[in-house]
Coordinates of C-alpha atoms in Angstrom, one line a residue:
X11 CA 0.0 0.0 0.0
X12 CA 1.7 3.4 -0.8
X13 CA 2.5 5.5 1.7
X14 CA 0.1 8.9 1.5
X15 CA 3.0 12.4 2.3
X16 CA 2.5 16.1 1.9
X17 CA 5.8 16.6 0.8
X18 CA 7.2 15.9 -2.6
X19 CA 9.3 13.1 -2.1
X20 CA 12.1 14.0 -4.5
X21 CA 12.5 17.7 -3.1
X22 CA 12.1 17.3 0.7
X23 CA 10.3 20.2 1.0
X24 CA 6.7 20.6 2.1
X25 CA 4.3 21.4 -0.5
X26 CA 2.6 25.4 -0.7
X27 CA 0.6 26.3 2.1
X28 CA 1.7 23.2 4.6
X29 CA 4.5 22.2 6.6
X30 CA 7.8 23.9 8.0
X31 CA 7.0 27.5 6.9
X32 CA 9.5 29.0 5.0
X33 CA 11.5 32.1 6.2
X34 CA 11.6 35.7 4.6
X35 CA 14.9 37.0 3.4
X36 CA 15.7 41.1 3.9
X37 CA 14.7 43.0 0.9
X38 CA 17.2 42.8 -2.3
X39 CA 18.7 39.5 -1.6
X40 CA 17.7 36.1 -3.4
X41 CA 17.4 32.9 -1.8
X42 CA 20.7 31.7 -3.4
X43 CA 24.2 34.1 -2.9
X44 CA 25.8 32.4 -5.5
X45 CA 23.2 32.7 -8.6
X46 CA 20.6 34.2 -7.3
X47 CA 18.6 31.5 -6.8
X48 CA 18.1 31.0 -10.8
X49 CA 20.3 28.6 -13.0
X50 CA 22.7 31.0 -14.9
X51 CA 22.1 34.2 -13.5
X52 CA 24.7 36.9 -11.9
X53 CA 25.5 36.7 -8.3
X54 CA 23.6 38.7 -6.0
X55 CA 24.4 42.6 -5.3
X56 CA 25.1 41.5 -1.4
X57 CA 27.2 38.9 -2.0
X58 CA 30.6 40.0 -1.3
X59 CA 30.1 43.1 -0.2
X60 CA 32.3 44.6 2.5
X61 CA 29.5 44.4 5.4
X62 CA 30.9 46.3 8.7
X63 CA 30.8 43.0 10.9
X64 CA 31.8 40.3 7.9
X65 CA 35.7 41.0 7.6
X66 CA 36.3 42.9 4.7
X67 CA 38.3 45.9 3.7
X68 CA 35.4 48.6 5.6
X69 CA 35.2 46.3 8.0
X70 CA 35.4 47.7 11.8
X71 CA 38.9 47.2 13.2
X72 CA 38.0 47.2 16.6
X73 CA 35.1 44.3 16.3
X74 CA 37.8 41.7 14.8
X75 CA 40.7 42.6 16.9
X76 CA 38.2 42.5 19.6
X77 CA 37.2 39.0 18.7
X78 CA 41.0 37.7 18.2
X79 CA 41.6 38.7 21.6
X80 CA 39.1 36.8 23.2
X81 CA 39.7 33.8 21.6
X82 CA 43.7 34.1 23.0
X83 CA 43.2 35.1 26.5
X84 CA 44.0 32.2 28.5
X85 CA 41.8 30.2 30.5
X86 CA 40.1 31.3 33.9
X87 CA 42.4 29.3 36.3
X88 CA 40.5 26.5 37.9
X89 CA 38.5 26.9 41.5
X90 CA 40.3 26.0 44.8
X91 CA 38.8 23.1 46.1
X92 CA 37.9 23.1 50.0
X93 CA 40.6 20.5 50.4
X94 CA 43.6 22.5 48.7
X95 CA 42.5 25.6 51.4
X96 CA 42.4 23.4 54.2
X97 CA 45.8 22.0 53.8
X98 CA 47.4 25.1 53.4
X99 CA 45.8 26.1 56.9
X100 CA 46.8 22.7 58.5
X101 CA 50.3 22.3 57.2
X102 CA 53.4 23.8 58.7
X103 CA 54.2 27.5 57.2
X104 CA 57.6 26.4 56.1
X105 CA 56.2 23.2 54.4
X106 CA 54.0 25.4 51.7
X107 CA 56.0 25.7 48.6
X108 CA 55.6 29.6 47.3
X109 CA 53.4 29.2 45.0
X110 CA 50.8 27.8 48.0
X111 CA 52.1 30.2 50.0
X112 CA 50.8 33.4 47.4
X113 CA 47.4 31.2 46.8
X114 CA 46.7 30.8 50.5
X115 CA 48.0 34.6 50.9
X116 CA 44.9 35.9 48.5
X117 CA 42.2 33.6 50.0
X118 CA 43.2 35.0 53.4
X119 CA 43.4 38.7 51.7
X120 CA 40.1 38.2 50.4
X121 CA 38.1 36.5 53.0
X122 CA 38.5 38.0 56.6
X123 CA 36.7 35.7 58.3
X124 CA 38.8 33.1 56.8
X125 CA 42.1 35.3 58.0
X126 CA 41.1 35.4 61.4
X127 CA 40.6 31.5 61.9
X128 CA 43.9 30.9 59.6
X129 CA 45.3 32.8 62.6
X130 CA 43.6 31.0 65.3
X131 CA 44.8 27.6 63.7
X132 CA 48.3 28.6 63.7
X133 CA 47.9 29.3 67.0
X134 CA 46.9 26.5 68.4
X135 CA 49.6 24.3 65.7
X136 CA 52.0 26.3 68.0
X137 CA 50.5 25.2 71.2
X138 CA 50.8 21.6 69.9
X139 CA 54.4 21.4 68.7
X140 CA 55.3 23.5 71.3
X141 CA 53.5 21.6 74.2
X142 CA 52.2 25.1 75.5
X143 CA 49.0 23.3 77.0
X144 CA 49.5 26.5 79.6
X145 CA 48.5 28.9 76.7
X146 CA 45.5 26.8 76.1
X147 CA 42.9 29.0 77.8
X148 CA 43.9 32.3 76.5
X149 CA 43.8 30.8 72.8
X150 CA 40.2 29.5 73.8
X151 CA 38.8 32.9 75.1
X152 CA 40.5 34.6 71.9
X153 CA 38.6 32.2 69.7
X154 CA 35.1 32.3 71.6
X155 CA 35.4 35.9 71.3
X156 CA 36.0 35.6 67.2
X157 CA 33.0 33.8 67.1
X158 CA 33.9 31.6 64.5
X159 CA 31.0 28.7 64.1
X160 CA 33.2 25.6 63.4
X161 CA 36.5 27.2 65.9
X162 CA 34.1 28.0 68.7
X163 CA 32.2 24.7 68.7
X164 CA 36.0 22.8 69.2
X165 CA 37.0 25.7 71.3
X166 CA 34.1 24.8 74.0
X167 CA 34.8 21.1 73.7
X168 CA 38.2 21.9 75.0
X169 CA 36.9 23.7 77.6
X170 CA 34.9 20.8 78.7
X171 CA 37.7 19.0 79.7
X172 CA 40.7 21.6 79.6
X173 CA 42.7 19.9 82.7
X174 CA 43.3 16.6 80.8
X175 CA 43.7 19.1 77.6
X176 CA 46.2 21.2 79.0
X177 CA 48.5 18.4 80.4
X178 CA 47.8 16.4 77.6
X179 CA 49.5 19.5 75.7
X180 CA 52.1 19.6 78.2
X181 CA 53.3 16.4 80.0
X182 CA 55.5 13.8 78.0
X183 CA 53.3 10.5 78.4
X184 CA 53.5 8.0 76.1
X185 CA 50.5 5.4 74.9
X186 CA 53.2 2.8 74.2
X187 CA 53.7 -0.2 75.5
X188 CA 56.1 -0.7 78.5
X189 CA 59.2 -3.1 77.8
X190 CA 58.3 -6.2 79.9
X191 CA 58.9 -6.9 83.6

């Protein structure tokens, strides 16, 4: 049984009247560029001419050196990652190469709140290496008063307990095991 289409099945394109309707060029061009959309006829007067925007000789310097330079500027560098920050604040100063050292150096510029508990954290790395435990409450009043959500939270969980915190932070102790009897 043949198959009933509107369209003409050699030309692809709906018949008059039906189908995909068919888009309205400006006035004075043809529906072809190159002949005018007639076998054998002369190229259209818009084709090839020197269009502001299209290149050519009037063209507008400004738009295409505009455009080159867009397309060479290099490539937004990529976010920081939660992880790479909190490294930087964790590790020793010394151990940050200088290129870490300049990236962590911005973030802190730009972010005050973020300064102030990079400071606090240094702080308190001191306190560890440095088995300062008798420092302990003056770092924990300086970071209640900061008011710092995730700092203040860990600050009053010290506080809980600060005896067995502050000699924990001072005493040498050991959780080896003892050489036998």
């Amino acid at each position: 049984m043949p198959r009933s289409s509107t369209r003409d099945d050699c030309s692809g394109s709906p018949p008059a009247g039906r189908g995909t309707p068919r888009r309205s060029l400006p006035a004075g061009t043809t529906s072809s560029p190159v002949n005018g959309g007639k076998p054998g006829s002369a190229p259209s007067p818009t084709w090839g001419s020197s269009a502001p925007d299209d290149g050519g000789p009037d063209a507008d310097p400004t738009v295409i050196t505009g455009y080159k330079t867009a397309r060479t500027d290099p490539a937004p560098p990529k976010p920081l990652t939660v992880r790479q920050v909190t490294g930087w604040l964790t590790r020793h100063p010394a151990a940050l190469s200088a290129e870490d050292r300049a990236s962590l150096n911005d973030v802190l510029a730009r972010c005050p709140e973020l300064d102030t508990a990079a400071g606090h954290i240094r702080d308190f790395g001191e306190i560890l290496t440095g088995r300062l435990g008798s420092t302990l409450p003056a770092w924990i009043d300086a970071v209640e008063a900061s008011q710092l959500p995730g700092l203040t939270g860990f600050a009053l969980h010290l506080r809980r307990d600060l005896d067995a915190v502050a000699a924990g932070l001072t005493l040498n102790w050991s959780s080896c095991s003892i050489g036998a009897p």
